[in-house]
């Protein structure tokens, strides 16, 4: 099945082209929807209470029709960093910042040693923490395809989203001066092409597709393989899945155990 | 990484909001309160000290943005439906804007207008000031309390920073804001008071110093208690919070600064000094504190307040959720 994957496989659903007509930074539409809900409450009384309670809160995300996701099969990852470079050239990222960085973990004592890799990118979570702290509404989850994007016309670069992200994948773009992150190559995906990192992956470790479509390759792979997500306990419901992650952690190692994790955020003295 | 503009803002805004709140409360309480006839001087000191640091700190925040000229997007991109945006920064913007406006007005109400502008205009401004002071004080109390609380809400709203994401931290920042605000007023009172041989005025000066010291003593005691509770809760927790608290435990990156700088110099030393003089006043009835002590104690509290902001902001960012 894996070898049949086409390099430029067209994703199953055709999302609308950017700019996004559904962007609602001020919550006006949701507010109007709520007003409508309150009016219904006044008219129909108790019967409407349950329907109103079932309605999602403002800023909480509604389930998108298409939820793009990624599955990274680390059994096929060789840590070549081609995805990091393809991402940087695709997104015109300056030196020192990464939308997609590949961490590597070394562990064990000779001769019982191993090395594993972990490409990290935005998880395009179903309940993102970054969007709910954004003071301007510049970052939001696109309702048509579930991609979390930053509206560069509104973002003020306060980096509150970078504090709120449990995956530390947000950063201040030093050239454009606003918060930047992986957007699943929304410009490519909206034209029916897979993201740049998927396209370039030498080991074909990355699968991109619609998680809501049970017939898509990614859904089938997730259903038929033991998959994990990163930091499930943070409650973000991430949409980037991994096969065969080594969860060895420098902070949780036993005495005498050797674990060393090298990341692109190495210059930042940060645990976890 | 949030660095000096953030903890600079947290310190300046906490101190300023605390001083403004104390000033407004003292003004509303009037001469019948603990400060007696000196109430107006204390209220004026707080009004002079309070609003400017908050405005300067807000300037830091704007400077820290990637795009400072878009700062008003915080409010304007959500202007009509503000309650629907739950971001604490949005709340803070709506808090700081009226605080800046009313705070400056409140400060102007204590200016000696008729001395600066002799004649009709000065007298008119003085009359307006007298009339506006009371209503403005009533507005400033909730505004400055909210500003003091907001400094902690900003940090506490992110689960990805386990050290910040704790209600105890919010209480700690709020109490510290009032404590440093009182310290700033104490320092200002000592520096502006000139003894002119009037025994009655000197007695009132010592009385107001005693009232401020007692209030500060209680707040520092609360602060120590909150820190103890925070450590207990975090130490006996597990996972993210337990690993985050290790920056303050023995061998942690921030342990020295936290225990020596904050708990030692910032809290225990001023607590002991203040407790000594307050207890002596209870026993002997006189509250005469040496000049140097009256300068050093508030300074230590202010330094401690700054160190608190520093260790929490930096310590929260060098710790994160553990595990991949």
XYZ file of C-alpha atoms in Angstrom:
596
model
C 0.000 0.000 0.000
C 2.795 2.396 0.922
C 4.601 1.973 -2.389
C 1.508 2.908 -4.353
C 1.512 6.370 -2.824
C 1.870 8.998 -5.503
C 4.264 11.854 -4.860
C 1.740 14.520 -5.736
C -1.339 12.696 -4.665
C -4.428 14.904 -4.833
C -6.116 15.127 -1.448
C -9.644 13.741 -1.361
C -11.524 16.988 -0.827
C -11.031 20.228 -2.675
C -10.951 23.074 -0.125
C -11.728 26.637 -1.235
C -8.788 28.736 -2.337
C -7.208 31.323 -0.059
C -8.128 34.029 0.999
C -10.485 32.360 3.318
C -14.085 33.627 3.165
C -15.036 31.988 6.446
C -12.497 33.787 8.591
C -14.366 35.415 11.426
C -11.774 37.027 13.717
C -14.235 39.155 15.616
C -16.674 36.326 16.218
C -19.454 38.368 14.639
C -21.074 35.415 12.973
C -20.841 33.281 16.045
C -22.261 36.172 18.038
C -25.152 36.543 15.642
C -25.679 32.802 15.780
C -25.803 33.056 19.561
C -28.241 35.958 19.357
C -30.433 33.759 17.207
C -30.096 31.033 19.796
C -31.151 33.390 22.579
C -34.170 34.524 20.567
C -35.174 30.913 20.082
C -34.749 30.399 23.802
C -37.102 33.258 24.549
C -39.721 31.879 22.183
C -39.667 28.157 22.715
C -38.660 28.133 26.361
C -37.335 25.047 28.037
C -37.122 22.955 24.870
C -34.523 25.350 23.500
C -32.355 25.126 26.603
C -30.914 21.768 25.697
C -30.259 22.774 22.107
C -28.511 25.936 23.278
C -26.388 24.013 25.710
C -25.421 21.604 22.977
C -24.213 24.493 20.866
C -20.440 24.993 21.029
C -19.042 27.894 23.026
C -17.622 30.876 21.212
C -14.063 30.286 20.059
C -14.411 26.585 20.649
C -13.968 24.879 17.353
C -16.743 23.251 15.444
C -15.953 19.949 13.795
C -14.591 20.739 10.312
C -15.875 18.841 7.257
C -12.347 17.980 6.234
C -9.700 17.572 8.896
C -6.300 17.306 7.335
C -3.802 15.312 9.312
C -0.446 13.689 8.956
C 0.886 10.289 9.855
C 4.642 9.975 10.259
C 5.896 6.416 10.125
C 9.157 6.623 12.065
C 10.131 3.094 11.034
C 10.809 4.640 7.650
C 12.433 7.867 8.929
C 16.213 8.046 8.516
C 16.671 11.515 10.031
C 17.975 13.038 6.801
C 16.401 16.459 7.562
C 15.174 16.767 3.990
C 11.718 17.674 5.319
C 13.197 20.466 7.453
C 15.019 21.920 4.450
C 12.096 21.516 2.056
C 9.894 23.254 4.617
C 12.336 26.100 5.058
C 12.659 26.718 1.347
C 8.912 26.390 0.786
C 8.022 28.828 3.571
C 10.977 31.227 2.943
C 12.045 30.838 6.555
C 15.134 32.772 7.655
C 18.095 31.255 9.445
C 17.485 29.744 12.853
C 13.735 29.147 12.785
C 11.915 26.009 11.727
C 8.327 25.109 11.031
C 9.409 21.505 10.893
C 12.452 20.416 12.859
C 13.606 16.860 13.318
C 14.774 15.975 16.814
C 17.016 13.007 17.367
C 17.250 10.882 20.495
C 20.310 8.875 21.481
C 20.068 6.418 24.306
C 21.787 3.466 25.945
C 25.382 2.471 26.701
C 27.670 0.833 24.156
C 27.073 -1.658 22.657
C 23.359 -1.466 23.462
C 22.537 1.861 21.890
C 19.888 3.245 19.617
C 19.125 6.435 17.811
C 15.686 7.544 16.776
C 14.239 10.582 15.095
C 11.192 12.689 15.706
C 10.055 15.218 13.112
C 8.001 17.845 14.905
C 5.526 20.156 13.269
C 2.306 21.915 14.156
C -0.220 19.283 15.206
C -3.212 21.258 13.874
C -5.015 20.237 17.039
C -8.755 19.819 17.176
C -8.859 21.910 20.386
C -5.853 24.179 19.902
C -4.582 26.120 22.908
C -2.950 28.733 20.719
C -6.156 30.005 19.133
C -7.990 30.531 22.395
C -5.336 32.803 23.896
C -4.844 34.871 20.731
C -5.984 38.409 21.655
C -6.669 39.509 18.096
C -8.252 36.443 16.544
C -5.379 36.325 14.049
C -4.804 32.630 14.538
C -7.724 30.315 14.009
C -8.635 26.858 12.805
C -9.967 26.955 9.283
C -13.453 25.449 9.323
C -13.168 24.012 5.808
C -10.065 21.873 6.319
C -9.066 22.069 9.985
C -5.710 23.743 9.324
C -4.583 26.150 12.072
C -3.315 29.279 10.337
C -2.109 32.776 11.287
C -3.716 35.766 9.578
C -0.694 37.929 8.835
C -2.835 41.018 8.380
C -4.036 40.955 11.998
C -1.261 39.278 14.025
C 0.612 41.678 16.317
C 3.420 39.284 17.200
C 2.764 39.139 20.940
C 3.814 35.452 20.971
C 1.134 34.504 23.479
C 0.375 31.588 21.148
C 4.001 30.473 21.382
C 3.644 30.335 25.164
C 0.393 28.406 24.929
C 1.581 25.790 22.433
C 2.601 22.593 24.266
C 4.631 21.498 21.217
C 6.755 24.695 20.973
C 6.236 24.849 17.231
C 5.308 28.525 17.102
C 7.911 31.243 16.840
C 8.395 34.869 15.865
C 9.470 35.108 12.256
C 12.442 37.487 12.535
C 11.855 38.930 9.073
C 8.112 39.440 8.941
C 7.759 40.042 12.723
C 4.598 38.046 13.261
C 3.973 34.639 14.754
C 4.742 31.933 12.264
C 4.087 28.213 12.192
C 3.498 25.229 9.953
C 0.280 25.677 7.985
C 0.370 22.277 6.258
C 1.457 24.257 3.164
C -2.077 25.652 2.838
C -1.127 27.294 -0.467
C -0.123 23.899 -1.889
C -2.944 21.923 -0.314
C -5.574 24.336 -1.644
C -4.190 23.635 -5.138
C -4.523 19.900 -4.594
C -0.855 19.147 -3.913
C 0.556 17.508 -0.783
C 2.699 19.623 1.606
C 6.329 20.124 0.763
C 7.681 17.900 3.539
C 5.484 15.003 2.382
C 6.557 15.546 -1.179
C 10.250 15.494 -0.328
C 10.389 12.710 2.256
C 12.968 10.207 0.982
C 11.738 7.287 3.043
C 8.067 7.992 2.277
C 7.555 8.204 5.977
C 4.878 10.891 5.809
C 1.287 10.390 4.773
C -0.997 13.389 4.408
C -4.741 13.302 4.014
C -8.229 13.776 5.354
C -8.782 12.182 8.768
C -12.562 12.540 8.458
C -12.680 10.396 5.323
C -12.530 6.739 6.370
C -11.448 5.728 2.867
C -8.373 7.985 2.765
C -4.970 6.347 2.975
C -4.130 8.093 6.244
C -7.360 6.920 7.883
C -6.697 3.367 6.794
C -3.106 3.485 8.024
C -4.203 4.875 11.383
C -6.876 2.212 11.691
C -4.507 -0.636 10.903
C -1.384 0.436 12.799
C -0.469 1.165 16.418
C -0.299 4.959 16.350
C 0.410 7.596 19.000
C 0.189 11.351 19.263
C 2.482 13.666 21.218
C 1.458 14.978 24.646
C -2.054 13.635 24.612
C -2.376 14.670 28.257
C -2.347 18.336 27.291
C -5.829 17.849 25.909
C -5.155 19.399 22.525
C -6.407 16.430 20.444
C -3.545 16.629 17.947
C -3.996 15.560 14.333
C -0.417 14.533 13.607
C 0.003 10.824 14.301
C 3.197 8.848 14.687
C 4.103 5.203 14.348
C 6.958 3.883 16.481
C 7.901 6.962 18.535
C 10.664 6.518 21.088
C 9.308 8.366 24.113
C 12.634 8.276 25.984
C 12.949 11.623 27.757
C 15.953 13.288 29.308
C 13.845 14.513 32.218
C 12.330 11.156 33.025
C 15.395 8.917 32.683
C 16.373 6.511 35.426
C 19.689 6.997 37.268
C 22.564 5.659 35.166
C 20.521 5.661 32.011
C 21.866 7.677 29.104
C 19.377 9.649 27.034
C 20.225 12.681 24.959
C 17.709 14.553 22.849
C 18.994 16.970 20.206
C 16.505 19.446 18.821
C 16.540 22.548 16.724
C 15.553 24.427 19.849
C 18.828 23.372 21.446
C 20.017 26.921 21.948
C 16.939 27.564 24.041
C 17.452 26.209 27.492
C 14.143 24.552 27.867
C 12.986 21.308 29.316
C 10.296 19.315 27.622
C 10.851 33.821 24.886
C 9.350 36.563 27.017
C 12.141 38.525 28.691
C 12.675 41.910 30.319
C 9.691 43.784 28.857
C 7.376 41.187 30.356
C 8.763 40.943 33.846
C 9.473 44.674 33.794
C 5.817 45.250 32.993
C 4.627 42.776 35.606
C 6.679 44.525 38.284
C 5.842 48.095 37.277
C 2.157 47.393 36.739
C 1.861 45.426 39.981
C 3.558 48.125 42.035
C 1.706 50.944 40.305
C -1.689 49.291 40.558
C -1.060 48.451 44.228
C -0.050 52.025 45.051
C -3.068 53.417 43.186
C -5.461 51.080 44.949
C -4.028 51.990 48.367
C -4.199 55.685 47.497
C -7.824 55.486 46.382
C -8.889 53.477 49.420
C -7.096 55.861 51.800
C -8.708 58.860 50.103
C -12.174 57.355 50.343
C -11.662 56.390 53.978
C -10.745 59.982 54.786
C -9.386 61.491 57.965
C -11.276 58.995 60.112
C -9.040 56.163 58.962
C -5.751 54.929 60.325
C -3.800 57.758 58.730
C -5.625 60.523 60.551
C -4.888 64.002 59.264
C -2.122 62.676 57.019
C -4.563 60.691 54.878
C -4.439 63.241 52.080
C -0.630 63.173 51.859
C -0.631 59.372 51.652
C -3.382 59.404 49.006
C -1.484 62.012 47.002
C 1.746 60.027 47.208
C -0.006 56.908 45.938
C -1.656 58.845 43.131
C 1.699 60.323 42.087
C 3.532 56.984 42.289
C 0.831 54.709 40.895
C -0.385 55.403 37.348
C 2.905 56.296 35.631
C 4.675 52.926 36.139
C 1.599 51.142 34.790
C 1.680 53.299 31.665
C 5.457 52.838 31.260
C 5.044 49.081 31.717
C 2.307 49.028 29.094
C 4.780 50.803 26.829
C 7.197 47.919 27.475
C 4.515 45.450 26.444
C 3.840 47.300 23.222
C 7.559 47.576 22.540
C 7.871 43.823 23.008
C 5.329 43.047 20.272
C 6.567 41.849 16.918
C 4.477 44.576 15.301
C 4.161 47.406 17.865
C 2.140 49.643 15.570
C -0.610 47.065 15.436
C -1.004 47.038 19.229
C -4.579 48.270 19.092
C -5.565 45.153 17.146
C -5.880 43.608 20.600
C -9.040 45.628 21.045
C -10.124 46.714 17.588
C -10.091 43.393 15.793
C -12.699 42.271 18.332
C -14.205 45.647 19.031
C -17.931 44.993 18.881
C -17.991 41.502 20.295
C -15.243 41.710 22.859
C -16.846 39.319 25.392
C -16.620 36.526 22.880
C -12.829 36.588 22.840
C -11.654 34.811 25.980
C -8.003 35.823 25.589
C -6.632 37.342 28.812
C -4.622 39.801 26.739
C -7.863 41.158 25.302
C -9.217 41.545 28.827
C -5.952 43.237 29.809
C -6.146 45.700 26.965
C -9.622 46.736 28.045
C -8.346 47.008 31.614
C -5.222 49.044 30.894
C -6.859 51.572 28.593
C -9.298 52.978 31.196
C -6.647 52.571 33.883
C -4.313 54.787 31.868
C -6.982 57.417 31.170
C -8.558 57.557 34.629
C -5.190 57.056 36.332
C -3.705 60.118 34.673
C -6.852 62.121 35.522
C -6.651 60.868 39.100
C -2.995 61.896 39.254
C -3.793 65.342 37.869
C -6.407 65.805 40.599
C -3.607 65.950 43.172
C -1.420 68.493 41.365
C -0.930 71.886 43.033
C -2.606 73.705 40.169
C -3.058 77.095 41.787
C 0.627 77.193 42.699
C 1.655 76.374 39.121
C -0.944 78.566 37.395
C -1.679 81.547 39.631
C -4.964 83.204 38.783
C -8.352 82.124 37.606
C -7.266 79.066 35.633
C -5.342 77.573 38.539
C -8.229 78.135 40.915
C -10.644 76.591 38.449
C -8.447 73.503 38.036
C -8.153 73.225 41.809
C -11.922 73.364 42.182
C -12.386 70.667 39.539
C -9.710 68.533 41.189
C -11.444 68.723 44.552
C -14.737 67.767 42.972
C -13.388 64.914 40.815
C -11.061 63.245 43.323
C -13.720 61.243 45.127
C -15.530 59.814 42.060
C -12.210 59.014 40.394
C -11.021 57.194 43.516
C -14.168 55.070 43.383
C -13.357 54.145 39.772
C -9.670 53.544 40.505
C -10.243 50.932 43.219
C -11.773 48.239 40.964
C -9.580 49.259 38.025
C -6.331 48.960 39.944
C -7.332 45.723 41.654
C -8.173 44.288 38.224
C -4.860 45.508 36.826
C -2.995 43.882 39.705
C -4.832 40.602 39.113
C -4.366 40.770 35.360
C -0.572 40.567 35.691
C -1.020 36.995 36.904
C -3.967 36.032 34.698
C -1.811 36.765 31.652
C 0.636 34.086 32.779
C -1.833 31.656 34.276
C -3.949 31.047 31.199
C -1.550 28.683 29.421
C -1.575 24.980 30.390
C 1.659 24.485 28.454
C 3.482 26.362 31.248
C 2.750 24.209 34.300
C 4.527 26.592 36.682
C 2.232 29.483 35.746
C -0.982 27.559 35.331
C -1.953 27.606 39.001
C -4.527 29.666 40.884
C -2.068 30.017 43.748
C 0.234 31.931 41.410
C -2.549 34.417 40.744
C -3.000 35.049 44.455
C 0.762 35.401 44.879
C 1.043 38.087 42.197
C -1.940 40.011 43.501
C -0.748 40.063 47.100
C 2.752 40.963 45.953
C 1.315 43.842 43.908
C -0.289 45.375 47.000
C 2.783 44.711 49.133
C 5.133 46.425 46.665
C 2.628 49.239 46.182
C 2.649 49.913 49.924
C 6.437 49.710 49.942
C 6.597 52.331 47.192
C 4.321 54.625 49.228
C 6.417 54.043 52.361
C 9.569 54.927 50.494
C 7.970 58.002 48.955
C 6.631 59.153 52.311
C 10.019 58.832 53.965
C 11.800 60.641 51.124
C 9.318 63.532 50.882
C 8.771 64.153 54.609
C 10.758 67.003 56.095
C 10.816 67.362 59.873
C 10.212 71.005 60.753
C 10.090 70.756 64.503
C 6.332 70.379 64.644
C 5.879 67.569 67.189
C 2.229 66.967 66.280
C 3.049 66.606 62.560
C 5.871 64.223 63.386
C 3.556 62.098 65.500
C 1.089 61.890 62.609
C 3.926 60.976 60.247
C 4.993 58.095 62.492
C 1.371 57.000 62.866
C 0.853 56.759 59.117
C 4.181 54.936 58.786
C 2.913 52.486 61.399
C -0.362 51.930 59.523
C 1.482 51.248 56.270
C 3.951 48.940 58.021
C 1.228 46.878 59.656
C -0.617 46.487 56.345
C 2.601 45.483 54.639
C 3.426 43.031 57.404
C 0.117 41.247 56.934
C 0.556 41.137 53.163
C 4.086 39.733 53.416
C 2.833 37.090 55.826
C 0.166 36.154 53.281
C 2.771 36.082 50.536
C 5.004 33.735 52.520
C 2.031 31.517 53.210
C 1.032 31.422 49.529
C 4.592 30.500 48.520
C 4.586 27.709 51.100
C 1.233 26.443 49.811
C 2.443 26.616 46.238
C 5.506 24.563 47.088
C 3.511 22.016 49.030
C 1.010 21.587 46.211
C 3.682 21.338 43.533
C 6.079 19.152 45.499
C 3.464 16.546 46.267
C 2.139 16.627 42.731
C 3.537 14.583 39.851
C 4.408 15.018 36.216
C 4.589 18.473 34.691
C 4.112 20.522 37.860
C 6.495 18.391 39.882
C 9.214 18.784 37.272
C 8.522 22.488 36.864
C 8.980 23.186 40.575
C 12.452 21.664 40.404
C 13.867 24.916 39.025
C 13.295 26.323 42.517
C 14.404 23.278 44.462
C 17.984 22.504 45.400
C 20.087 22.268 42.263
C 17.537 24.055 40.088
C 18.490 26.889 37.780
C 16.584 29.505 39.770
C 16.966 28.100 43.293
C 19.504 30.666 44.566
C 17.654 33.667 43.218
C 14.348 32.358 44.513
C 15.367 31.441 48.048
C 18.001 34.110 48.724
C 16.662 36.918 46.556
C 12.913 36.541 46.926
C 12.246 34.614 50.125
C 15.296 35.959 51.992
C 15.909 39.556 50.953
C 12.478 40.247 49.534
C 10.247 38.714 52.197
C 11.884 37.400 55.369
C 14.246 40.326 56.013
C 11.557 43.032 55.643
C 9.119 40.842 57.556
C 11.496 40.543 60.512
C 12.363 44.247 60.494
C 8.734 45.317 60.288
C 7.630 42.775 62.884
C 10.312 44.016 65.275
C 9.198 47.649 65.091
C 5.501 46.819 65.123
C 5.933 44.632 68.217
C 7.983 47.340 69.897
C 5.223 49.844 69.166
C 2.725 47.461 70.769
C 4.902 47.194 73.872
C 6.220 50.742 74.275
C 3.685 52.745 72.258
C 6.292 54.543 70.176
C 6.967 53.863 66.489
C 10.313 55.520 65.870
C 12.214 53.833 63.096
C 15.742 54.861 62.043
C 15.919 56.678 58.724
C 18.145 54.039 57.092
C 15.754 51.235 58.068
C 12.795 53.151 56.673
C 14.661 53.402 53.356
C 16.108 49.887 53.245
C 12.930 47.959 54.169
C 10.742 49.208 51.286
C 13.683 48.912 48.907
C 14.114 45.254 49.900
C 10.402 44.652 49.326
C 10.554 46.286 45.894
C 13.645 44.261 44.943
C 11.855 41.136 46.147
C 8.816 41.996 44.041
C 10.996 42.369 40.986
C 12.805 39.088 41.668
C 9.437 37.351 42.086
C 8.360 38.478 38.618
C 11.725 37.557 37.159
C 11.959 34.044 38.553
C 8.361 33.214 37.685
C 8.510 34.542 34.122
C 11.871 32.958 33.291
C 11.344 29.819 35.405
C 7.992 29.216 33.762
C 9.514 29.380 30.322
C 12.508 27.122 30.897
C 10.168 24.446 32.199
C 7.438 22.903 30.161
C 5.380 19.761 29.874
C 7.634 16.745 30.306
C 7.674 13.886 27.853
C 7.746 14.097 24.095
